[in-house]
Coordinates of C-alpha atoms and ligand atoms in Angstrom, one line a residue:
M196 CA 183.4 57.1 45.7
R197 CA 184.1 53.4 45.1
L198 CA 186.9 51.0 45.7
K199 CA 189.3 50.6 42.8
T200 CA 188.9 47.2 41.2
G201 CA 189.0 45.4 37.8
T202 CA 186.0 45.1 35.5
P203 CA 183.5 42.4 36.7
G204 CA 183.9 39.3 34.7
W205 CA 180.9 37.2 35.9
T206 CA 177.4 37.6 37.3
A207 CA 175.4 35.6 39.8
Q208 CA 171.8 36.2 40.8
A209 CA 169.2 35.5 43.5
D210 CA 166.1 37.2 44.9
V211 CA 168.2 38.5 47.9
V212 CA 171.9 38.9 48.2
I213 CA 173.1 38.6 51.8
V214 CA 176.7 39.7 52.7
G215 CA 178.2 37.9 55.8
S216 CA 177.7 34.6 57.5
G217 CA 177.5 35.5 61.2
V218 CA 174.3 35.3 63.3
A219 CA 172.8 38.2 61.4
G220 CA 173.5 37.0 57.8
L221 CA 172.7 33.3 58.5
T222 CA 169.4 34.1 60.3
T223 CA 168.4 36.5 57.6
A224 CA 169.1 33.8 55.0
L225 CA 166.9 31.3 56.8
Q226 CA 164.1 33.7 57.5
V227 CA 164.1 34.9 53.8
R228 CA 164.0 31.3 52.7
A229 CA 161.0 30.7 54.9
K230 CA 159.3 33.3 52.7
G231 CA 160.0 31.3 49.6
L232 CA 162.7 33.6 48.2
T233 CA 166.1 32.5 46.9
V234 CA 169.3 33.6 48.6
L235 CA 172.9 34.2 47.6
L236 CA 175.0 34.4 50.7
V237 CA 178.5 35.7 50.2
T238 CA 181.1 35.8 52.9
K239 CA 184.7 37.0 52.8
A240 CA 186.5 34.2 54.5
R241 CA 185.5 30.7 55.6
V242 CA 181.8 30.5 56.4
D243 CA 182.3 30.3 60.1
E244 CA 184.7 33.3 60.4
G245 CA 183.4 36.4 62.1
S246 CA 182.6 37.6 65.7
T247 CA 179.6 35.2 66.2
K248 CA 181.6 32.1 66.8
W249 CA 183.7 34.0 69.4
A250 CA 180.8 35.1 71.5
Q251 CA 181.2 33.7 75.0
G252 CA 178.7 35.0 77.5
G253 CA 175.5 34.4 75.8
I254 CA 172.2 35.8 74.6
A255 CA 169.9 38.0 76.7
A256 CA 166.2 37.3 76.7
A257 CA 163.4 37.6 79.3
L258 CA 162.8 33.9 79.6
G259 CA 163.3 33.3 83.3
P260 CA 160.6 33.0 86.0
G261 CA 159.4 36.5 87.0
D262 CA 161.5 38.2 84.3
T263 CA 159.6 40.4 81.8
P264 CA 160.5 42.2 78.5
K265 CA 159.8 45.5 80.4
E266 CA 162.6 44.8 82.9
H267 CA 164.9 43.8 80.0
E268 CA 163.9 47.1 78.3
E269 CA 164.7 49.1 81.5
D270 CA 168.2 47.6 81.8
T271 CA 168.9 48.2 78.1
L272 CA 167.8 51.8 78.3
I273 CA 169.9 52.5 81.4
A274 CA 173.0 51.0 79.7
G275 CA 172.3 53.1 76.5
A276 CA 172.7 56.3 78.5
G277 CA 169.8 58.2 77.0
L278 CA 170.4 57.5 73.3
C279 CA 168.5 54.3 72.7
D280 CA 165.8 54.3 70.1
V281 CA 163.0 53.3 72.5
A282 CA 160.8 51.8 69.7
A283 CA 163.7 49.6 68.6
V284 CA 164.4 48.5 72.2
K285 CA 160.7 47.5 72.7
V286 CA 160.9 45.4 69.5
L287 CA 164.1 43.8 70.7
V288 CA 162.9 42.8 74.1
A289 CA 159.4 41.8 73.1
Q290 CA 160.4 39.7 70.1
G291 CA 163.6 38.4 71.7
P292 CA 162.1 35.4 73.5
E293 CA 160.4 34.2 70.3
A294 CA 163.6 34.7 68.3
V295 CA 165.5 32.6 70.8
R296 CA 162.9 29.8 70.7
R297 CA 163.2 29.8 66.9
L298 CA 166.9 29.4 67.3
I299 CA 166.4 26.4 69.7
A300 CA 163.9 24.9 67.2
R301 CA 166.7 25.2 64.6
G302 CA 168.9 23.0 66.7
A303 CA 170.9 25.3 69.0
V304 CA 171.5 23.6 72.4
F305 CA 171.8 25.8 75.5
D306 CA 173.0 24.8 78.9
R307 CA 170.3 23.5 81.3
E308 CA 169.9 23.1 85.0
A309 CA 169.6 19.6 86.5
T310 CA 165.8 20.3 86.5
G311 CA 165.8 20.6 82.7
E312 CA 165.2 24.3 82.8
I313 CA 167.4 26.5 80.6
S314 CA 170.3 27.8 82.8
L315 CA 170.4 31.6 83.0
T316 CA 173.3 33.7 84.2
R317 CA 173.8 37.4 84.8
E318 CA 176.1 39.9 83.2
G319 CA 177.0 43.6 83.7
G320 CA 174.0 46.0 83.7
H321 CA 171.4 43.2 84.0
H322 CA 169.3 43.2 87.2
R323 CA 168.2 39.6 86.6
N324 CA 169.6 36.3 85.5
R325 CA 168.6 36.4 81.8
I326 CA 171.6 35.2 79.8
L327 CA 171.3 31.9 78.0
H328 CA 174.6 30.2 77.4
A329 CA 175.9 27.1 75.6
G330 CA 178.9 24.9 76.3
G331 CA 179.6 27.0 79.3
D332 CA 181.3 29.9 77.6
A333 CA 181.0 28.8 73.9
T334 CA 177.6 30.3 73.1
G335 CA 178.6 31.9 69.8
A336 CA 180.2 28.7 68.5
E337 CA 176.9 26.8 69.2
V338 CA 174.8 29.5 67.6
S339 CA 177.1 29.5 64.5
R340 CA 177.1 25.7 64.3
A341 CA 173.3 25.4 64.5
L342 CA 172.6 28.1 62.0
L343 CA 175.2 26.8 59.6
A344 CA 173.8 23.3 59.7
A345 CA 170.3 24.7 58.9
V346 CA 171.7 26.9 56.0
T347 CA 173.7 23.9 54.6
E348 CA 170.5 21.8 54.5
D349 CA 168.6 24.4 52.5
A350 CA 169.0 24.0 48.7
G351 CA 167.6 27.5 48.2
I352 CA 170.5 29.2 49.9
E353 CA 173.7 29.3 47.8
V354 CA 176.8 30.1 49.9
V355 CA 180.0 31.5 48.3
E356 CA 183.0 31.7 50.6
H357 CA 186.1 33.8 50.2
A358 CA 183.9 36.4 48.5
L359 CA 184.8 40.0 49.5
V360 CA 182.0 42.4 48.8
L361 CA 183.4 45.7 47.5
D362 CA 180.6 48.1 46.6
A363 CA 176.8 48.3 46.0
I364 CA 175.5 48.4 42.5
K365 CA 172.4 50.6 41.7
D366 CA 169.9 50.9 39.0
A367 CA 169.1 54.2 37.2
Q368 CA 166.6 55.2 40.0
G369 CA 169.4 54.8 42.6
R370 CA 167.9 51.6 44.0
V371 CA 170.5 49.0 45.1
C372 CA 170.3 45.9 43.0
G373 CA 173.5 44.0 43.8
V374 CA 177.1 44.2 44.8
T375 CA 180.5 44.0 43.2
L376 CA 182.7 41.4 44.8
H377 CA 186.0 39.6 44.5
V378 CA 186.0 35.8 44.9
I379 CA 189.2 33.8 45.5
G380 CA 189.4 30.4 43.9
Q381 CA 185.9 29.7 42.6
G382 CA 186.7 28.6 39.0
S383 CA 184.3 30.4 36.6
R384 CA 183.3 32.7 39.5
G385 CA 186.9 33.7 40.4
G386 CA 188.1 37.3 40.4
V387 CA 185.8 40.4 40.4
G388 CA 182.2 39.8 39.6
R389 CA 178.6 41.0 40.3
A390 CA 176.0 39.5 42.6
L391 CA 172.6 40.8 41.6
G392 CA 169.4 40.6 43.6
R393 CA 166.2 42.5 44.2
A394 CA 167.6 43.6 47.6
V395 CA 171.0 43.5 49.4
V396 CA 171.4 42.8 53.1
L397 CA 174.7 43.9 54.7
A398 CA 175.6 41.7 57.6
T399 CA 179.4 42.1 57.7
G400 CA 179.8 42.5 61.4
G401 CA 182.0 45.0 63.3
L402 CA 185.0 47.2 62.9
G403 CA 187.2 46.3 65.9
Q404 CA 190.3 46.0 63.7
V405 CA 190.3 49.7 63.3
Y406 CA 192.0 49.7 66.8
A407 CA 195.4 48.2 67.7
Q408 CA 193.9 45.8 70.3
T409 CA 190.5 44.3 69.9
T410 CA 188.5 41.2 70.7
N411 CA 187.3 41.1 67.1
P412 CA 188.6 38.6 64.6
A413 CA 190.7 39.7 61.6
V414 CA 187.6 39.9 59.3
A415 CA 186.1 42.8 61.4
T416 CA 187.3 45.6 59.2
G417 CA 184.1 47.6 58.9
D418 CA 183.5 46.7 55.3
G419 CA 179.7 47.0 55.5
V420 CA 179.9 50.5 56.9
G421 CA 182.3 51.4 54.1
V422 CA 179.9 49.9 51.5
A423 CA 177.0 51.7 53.0
L424 CA 178.8 55.1 53.1
R425 CA 180.0 54.8 49.6
A426 CA 176.4 53.9 48.5
G427 CA 175.2 57.2 50.0
A428 CA 173.6 55.7 53.1
R429 CA 173.6 57.5 56.5
V430 CA 175.5 56.0 59.4
A431 CA 174.9 56.8 63.1
D432 CA 176.4 56.3 66.6
L433 CA 179.9 55.5 65.2
E434 CA 181.5 57.3 68.1
F435 CA 180.1 54.7 70.5
V436 CA 182.7 52.0 70.1
Q437 CA 182.4 49.8 73.2
F438 CA 185.7 48.8 74.8
H439 CA 185.4 45.6 76.7
P440 CA 186.8 46.1 80.2
T441 CA 188.3 42.7 80.7
V442 CA 190.5 41.7 77.8
M443 CA 193.6 39.7 78.7
W444 CA 196.7 41.9 78.7
L445 CA 199.4 40.1 76.6
G446 CA 202.1 42.8 76.8
P447 CA 202.8 46.2 75.3
T448 CA 203.4 45.0 71.7
A449 CA 200.4 42.8 71.3
R450 CA 198.3 43.7 68.3
G451 CA 195.0 42.5 66.6
Q452 CA 192.6 40.0 68.2
Q453 CA 193.2 39.5 72.0
P454 CA 191.6 37.0 74.3
L455 CA 188.4 38.1 76.0
I456 CA 187.5 37.3 79.6
S457 CA 183.7 37.3 79.5
E458 CA 181.6 39.5 81.8
A459 CA 180.0 36.3 82.9
V460 CA 183.1 35.5 84.8
R461 CA 182.3 38.5 87.0
G462 CA 178.7 37.4 87.0
E463 CA 179.9 34.2 88.7
G464 CA 181.8 36.2 91.4
A465 CA 185.2 37.3 89.9
F466 CA 186.2 40.9 90.8
L467 CA 188.7 43.5 89.8
V468 CA 191.7 44.5 91.9
D469 CA 194.6 46.9 91.5
D470 CA 198.2 46.2 92.1
A471 CA 197.7 46.6 95.8
G472 CA 194.9 44.0 95.8
E473 CA 192.2 46.7 96.5
R474 CA 188.8 46.2 95.0
F475 CA 188.1 49.5 93.3
M476 CA 184.7 49.0 91.7
R477 CA 182.7 49.1 95.0
D478 CA 183.3 52.8 95.3
V479 CA 182.4 53.5 91.7
H480 CA 178.9 52.0 91.1
P481 CA 176.1 50.3 93.1
L482 CA 176.5 47.2 90.9
A483 CA 180.3 47.3 91.6
D484 CA 182.1 44.8 89.3
L485 CA 178.8 44.2 87.4
A486 CA 178.3 47.9 86.5
P487 CA 177.6 48.7 82.8
R488 CA 180.7 48.1 80.6
D489 CA 181.5 51.8 79.9
V490 CA 181.6 52.4 83.7
V491 CA 183.9 49.5 84.3
A492 CA 186.2 50.3 81.3
K493 CA 186.5 53.9 82.5
A494 CA 187.2 52.9 86.1
I495 CA 189.9 50.6 84.9
M496 CA 191.5 53.2 82.6
R497 CA 191.4 55.7 85.5
K498 CA 193.1 53.2 87.8
M499 CA 195.7 52.4 85.1
L500 CA 196.4 56.1 84.6
D501 CA 196.6 56.8 88.4
T502 CA 198.9 53.8 89.1
H503 CA 200.9 54.2 85.8
R504 CA 200.3 50.5 85.2
P505 CA 199.4 49.0 81.8
H506 CA 196.7 46.7 83.3
V507 CA 194.7 45.8 86.4
W508 CA 193.9 42.3 87.7
L509 CA 190.8 40.1 87.6
D510 CA 190.5 37.8 90.6
G511 CA 188.4 34.7 89.8
R512 CA 190.1 32.4 92.3
G513 CA 186.8 32.0 94.1
I514 CA 185.1 30.3 91.2
D515 CA 185.3 26.6 92.0
N516 CA 184.2 25.0 88.7
W517 CA 186.3 27.0 86.2
Q518 CA 187.0 24.2 83.7
E519 CA 183.3 23.2 83.6
R520 CA 181.8 26.7 83.6
F521 CA 184.3 28.5 81.4
P522 CA 186.2 25.9 79.5
T523 CA 187.2 28.2 76.6
I524 CA 188.4 31.0 78.8
Y525 CA 190.2 28.6 81.1
A526 CA 192.0 27.0 78.1
S527 CA 192.8 30.4 76.6
C528 CA 194.3 31.6 80.0
A529 CA 196.3 28.4 80.3
S530 CA 197.8 28.8 76.9
Y531 CA 199.4 32.1 78.2
G532 CA 200.6 30.4 81.4
V533 CA 197.8 31.7 83.7
N534 CA 195.7 29.3 85.8
P535 CA 192.6 31.4 86.7
S536 CA 191.7 29.2 89.6
R537 CA 195.0 30.0 91.2
D538 CA 196.4 33.2 89.5
L539 CA 195.1 36.7 89.0
I540 CA 194.5 37.5 85.3
P541 CA 196.0 40.7 83.9
V542 CA 193.3 42.6 82.1
A543 CA 192.9 45.9 80.2
P544 CA 190.1 47.4 78.0
A545 CA 190.2 46.7 74.2
A546 CA 187.9 47.6 71.3
H547 CA 184.9 45.2 71.4
Y548 CA 181.7 46.3 69.8
A549 CA 180.4 48.9 67.4
S550 CA 177.1 50.2 68.8
G551 CA 176.7 52.3 65.6
G552 CA 176.6 51.5 61.9
A553 CA 174.4 51.9 58.9
R554 CA 171.3 53.7 60.3
V555 CA 168.2 51.5 59.7
D556 CA 164.5 51.6 60.5
L557 CA 162.6 48.9 62.5
N558 CA 162.7 46.7 59.4
G559 CA 166.4 47.0 58.7
R560 CA 166.1 49.4 55.8
T561 CA 169.0 51.9 55.3
S562 CA 168.4 55.3 53.9
V563 CA 169.2 53.9 50.4
P564 CA 166.3 52.0 48.7
G565 CA 167.0 48.3 48.3
L566 CA 169.9 48.3 50.9
Y567 CA 169.3 46.7 54.2
A568 CA 171.7 46.2 57.2
C569 CA 171.5 43.7 60.1
G570 CA 173.6 42.8 63.1
E571 CA 176.7 44.7 64.2
T572 CA 176.9 46.5 60.8
A573 CA 173.6 48.1 61.5
C574 CA 172.5 50.9 63.8
T575 CA 169.0 50.0 64.9
G576 CA 169.4 52.3 67.9
V577 CA 168.9 49.5 70.4
H578 CA 172.3 50.0 72.0
G579 CA 172.3 53.8 72.2
A580 CA 175.6 55.1 73.6
N581 CA 176.5 51.7 75.1
R582 CA 175.4 48.1 74.4
L583 CA 174.0 46.1 77.2
A584 CA 175.9 42.8 77.5
S585 CA 174.5 39.9 75.4
N586 CA 172.1 42.1 73.5
S587 CA 173.9 41.9 70.2
L588 CA 173.4 38.2 69.3
L589 CA 169.7 38.9 70.2
E590 CA 169.6 42.0 67.9
G591 CA 170.9 39.9 65.0
L592 CA 168.2 37.2 65.6
V593 CA 165.3 39.7 66.0
F594 CA 166.0 42.1 63.2
A595 CA 166.9 39.4 60.7
A596 CA 163.4 38.1 61.0
R597 CA 162.0 41.6 60.6
I598 CA 164.0 42.2 57.4
A599 CA 162.7 38.9 56.0
D600 CA 159.1 39.9 56.8
D601 CA 159.6 43.3 55.1
L602 CA 161.2 41.7 52.0
A603 CA 158.4 39.2 51.7
E604 CA 155.9 42.1 51.6
N605 CA 157.8 44.8 49.8
L606 CA 160.4 43.0 47.6
P607 CA 161.5 45.7 45.2
T608 CA 161.8 45.2 41.5
P609 CA 164.9 47.1 40.5
G610 CA 165.8 48.2 37.0
E611 CA 169.0 47.3 35.1
P612 CA 172.2 48.0 36.9
V613 CA 174.0 51.1 35.8
S614 CA 177.8 51.5 35.9
N615 CA 179.4 53.4 38.7
T616 CA 181.6 56.2 37.4
S617 CA 182.4 57.8 40.7
K618 CA 186.0 58.4 41.9
E619 CA 188.0 55.3 42.6
V620 CA 189.9 54.9 45.9
L621 CA 192.5 52.4 47.0
L622 CA 195.2 52.6 49.7
I623 CA 198.3 50.5 50.1
P624 CA 197.9 47.7 52.6
S625 CA 200.7 48.9 55.0
V626 CA 198.6 51.9 56.2
R627 CA 196.5 49.4 58.2
D628 CA 198.9 49.2 61.2
Q629 CA 199.4 52.9 61.2
I630 CA 195.6 53.6 61.2
S631 CA 195.0 51.2 64.1
A632 CA 197.9 52.6 66.2
S633 CA 196.8 56.2 65.7
M634 CA 193.1 55.3 66.4
T635 CA 194.1 53.6 69.7
Q636 CA 196.3 56.6 70.6
G637 CA 193.9 59.4 69.8
A638 CA 190.3 58.0 69.4
G639 CA 190.3 55.1 71.8
V640 CA 188.8 54.8 75.3
L641 CA 190.0 58.4 76.1
R642 CA 189.5 61.2 73.6
T643 CA 190.1 65.0 73.5
A644 CA 189.8 67.5 70.7
K645 CA 193.6 67.5 70.6
S646 CA 194.1 63.7 70.4
L647 CA 191.3 63.4 67.8
G648 CA 193.0 66.3 65.9
H649 CA 196.3 64.3 65.8
T650 CA 194.6 61.2 64.6
G651 CA 192.7 63.1 62.0
S652 CA 195.9 64.6 60.6
D653 CA 197.5 61.1 60.6
L654 CA 194.5 59.8 58.7
R655 CA 194.7 62.7 56.1
R656 CA 198.4 61.8 55.6
L657 CA 197.7 58.1 55.3
G658 CA 194.9 58.8 52.8
T659 CA 197.4 60.0 50.2
Q660 CA 199.2 56.6 50.1
A661 CA 197.3 55.4 47.0
S662 CA 197.8 52.0 45.6
S663 CA 197.2 50.8 42.0
E664 CA 197.2 47.1 42.9
P665 CA 193.7 45.9 44.0
C666 CA 193.9 43.1 46.5
V667 CA 192.1 41.9 49.6
E668 CA 194.6 43.7 52.0
A669 CA 194.3 47.0 50.1
W670 CA 190.5 46.9 50.0
E671 CA 190.4 46.2 53.8
A672 CA 192.9 48.9 54.5
T673 CA 190.8 51.4 52.5
N674 CA 187.6 50.4 54.3
L675 CA 189.4 50.8 57.7
H676 CA 190.7 54.2 56.7
L677 CA 187.2 55.4 55.8
V678 CA 185.6 54.0 59.0
A679 CA 188.4 55.5 61.1
R680 CA 187.8 58.9 59.4
A681 CA 184.1 58.6 60.2
I682 CA 184.7 57.7 63.9
V683 CA 187.1 60.6 64.3
E684 CA 184.6 63.0 62.6
V685 CA 181.7 62.2 64.9
A686 CA 183.8 61.8 68.0
T687 CA 185.1 65.3 67.4
I688 CA 181.6 66.7 66.9
R689 CA 180.1 65.1 70.1
E690 CA 181.5 67.5 72.8
E691 CA 180.3 65.6 75.8
T692 CA 181.0 62.3 77.6
R693 CA 178.2 59.7 77.3
G694 CA 178.2 55.9 77.3
S695 CA 181.3 54.5 75.6
H696 CA 182.3 58.0 74.3
W697 CA 184.6 59.5 76.8
R698 CA 185.8 63.1 76.1
E699 CA 188.3 64.1 78.7
D700 CA 187.9 67.8 77.7
F701 CA 184.1 67.5 78.0
P702 CA 183.7 65.2 81.0
Q703 CA 180.0 65.7 81.6
T704 CA 176.9 64.3 79.9
S705 CA 175.0 67.2 78.4
P706 CA 171.2 67.2 77.8
E707 CA 171.9 69.2 74.6
W708 CA 173.6 66.2 73.2
Q709 CA 170.6 63.9 73.6
K710 CA 170.7 63.4 69.8
R711 CA 172.4 61.0 67.4
I712 CA 174.8 62.2 64.7
L713 CA 173.9 61.0 61.3
L714 CA 176.9 61.0 59.0
A715 CA 177.1 60.7 55.2
L716 CA 179.8 61.0 52.6
D717 CA 179.4 64.0 50.2
G718 CA 180.3 63.8 46.5
N719 CA 183.9 64.8 47.2
G720 CA 184.7 62.2 49.8
G721 CA 184.1 64.8 52.6
W722 CA 181.4 64.5 55.3
S723 CA 178.0 66.0 55.9
H724 CA 176.1 65.5 59.1
T725 CA 172.6 66.0 60.5
F726 CA 171.1 65.3 63.9
E727 CA 168.3 63.0 65.0
L728 CA 166.7 64.1 68.3
V729 CA 166.2 61.2 70.8
P730 CA 163.2 61.8 73.0
D731 CA 163.3 60.9 76.7
A732 CA 162.4 57.3 77.3
Ligands
FAD203 C1 185.1 37.8 71.7 C2 183.7 38.2 71.5 C3 182.8 37.9 72.5 C4 181.4 38.3 72.4 N1 180.5 37.8 73.2 C5 179.2 38.2 73.0 C6 178.2 37.6 73.8 O1 178.4 36.8 74.8 N2 176.9 37.9 73.6 C7 176.6 38.8 72.6 O2 175.4 39.1 72.4 N3 177.5 39.3 71.8 C8 178.8 39.0 72.0 N4 179.7 39.5 71.2 C9 179.3 40.4 70.0 C10 178.7 39.5 69.0 O3 179.4 38.3 68.9 C11 178.7 40.2 67.6 O4 178.2 41.5 67.8 C12 177.8 39.4 66.7 O5 178.2 38.1 66.6 C13 177.8 40.0 65.3 O6 177.2 39.2 64.4 P1 177.1 39.6 62.9 O7 176.4 38.6 62.2 O8 176.6 41.0 62.8 O9 178.7 39.7 62.4 P2 179.8 38.6 62.4 O10 179.5 37.4 63.2 O11 181.1 39.3 62.7 O12 179.8 38.1 60.9 C14 180.2 39.0 59.9 C15 180.4 38.3 58.6 O13 180.6 39.1 57.5 C16 181.7 38.7 56.8 N5 182.2 39.8 56.1 C17 182.9 40.9 56.6 N6 183.2 41.8 55.6 C18 182.8 41.2 54.4 C19 182.9 41.6 53.1 N7 183.4 42.7 52.7 N8 182.3 40.8 52.1 C20 181.8 39.6 52.5 N9 181.7 39.2 53.8 C21 182.2 40.0 54.7 C22 182.6 38.0 57.8 O14 183.5 37.2 57.2 C23 181.6 37.3 58.6 O15 181.1 36.1 58.0 C24 181.1 39.1 71.3 C25 182.0 39.5 70.3 C26 183.3 39.1 70.5 C27 184.3 39.5 69.4

């Protein structure tokens, strides 16, 4: 299966092709360059688009006095609800501090205490203050700024913006040796072309746009998972879409990216209340408002269902330095007429983070030779059934470096590209809104076999709305459709409740389900799945 497109009219080449310019793509580019290899980095919108620049809370790393990678590991494993890949978690927490120091050496400036020490805060699920932040609540913007500045200075990294990657290209041995892509407004490189390299790294971020309300920006349409699936790669943990508990509620018709109220606000003392002003998290979990995200999101949904209200409230009136500590969130609230130092903030859960993605090993390799994945597009297994707050920027930093190390040692030498004669697919752009509405309705925070069945049949119907007019909107809609089908497939298979997967018809966590579901496309566009057992930590 491949996306319908025109015949490629141009070719570009480098040692390594990297797709995406968030923390994962940019860090991989810099690390690969440090090995003396050339990089072609292609990205579908402006170079700073993507989730990275929106990250607020920060980056988790065991850097504080008394903190250890072991304690960070324990908190990560608890949040992951029995499905973390322990080897990957050990790599994340052990190599995290060094990866953060590298980022600082590249120019990222984090907030510091008056003593000069890096200021560390706490977020849900962490038992210690270990979250570095920048500009108060503008950590992602600073990470993006610093990495982009370093990439721009490096003549060995060519960046092509407005370049939407469509599909992987393979050689006769089935090894990935490039991608097809569509570039808007690049002169001789405009239209559909080929970017060839000795390896391809997918770093296309998340898939939040598959739901009607999300914290993710418009570019987060799951393209990398689509490319990986169509290339024959296995994906895993796609049922574990994390819904952030505290996303500002903007009314019943709000769609697309919604403003996030970072967990760090609760870390600084804010708490949830219902319409009656009752704090309801104290009875739910020992960490109360700072319980892991899935626990908080579920408690909010339960409260919303019980009270028949579309949201609950976040009370942050006790935080006395709002404008200084959380300037971005303060401004965002103010733009909707809410003054968080005086008013309660209406909040409800919204799609936030894909814990799953293209299944990779500890060096970022997918199951298809020559194809790597990094960042939110990848499933390293570090998040298990639920990501611990602020572990995702860290994952991008750590695994990007490991991919570069692997490429330096094992850079493949692929053969000539062969043409892809598989079936072409393309859906009309207008299916996008119907996909996201149906996914929120049937495959969102709450799921049952029945609700998933309804969404599955909506998706089958929408899958017949073929288009003959290739364009960015149609390619994105087709990727969203494939990713939505994949989520519904695995969410239906997993008959238990665990982490961010909440099956109302199977409300318990079952030891039988301590395994991950690996999903792949078969030759006819259907699914095949296998299981990967996850040993006890
Ligand atoms: C509001 C918000 C707050 C968050 N806060 C935190 C936090 O405090 N701490 C934390 O650790 N994590 C946080 N996260 C999660 C974290 O920001 C992301 O998981 C992380 O930035 C993902 O990085 P990435 O490089 O994988 O993807 P992204 O930063 O999303 O970058 C993906 C890139 O791929 C490009 N792309 C997509 N499709 C294609 C295609 N077909 N062809 C070419 N290019 C393509 C995009 O344009 C973009 O450049 C937050 C996320 C959001 C949305």
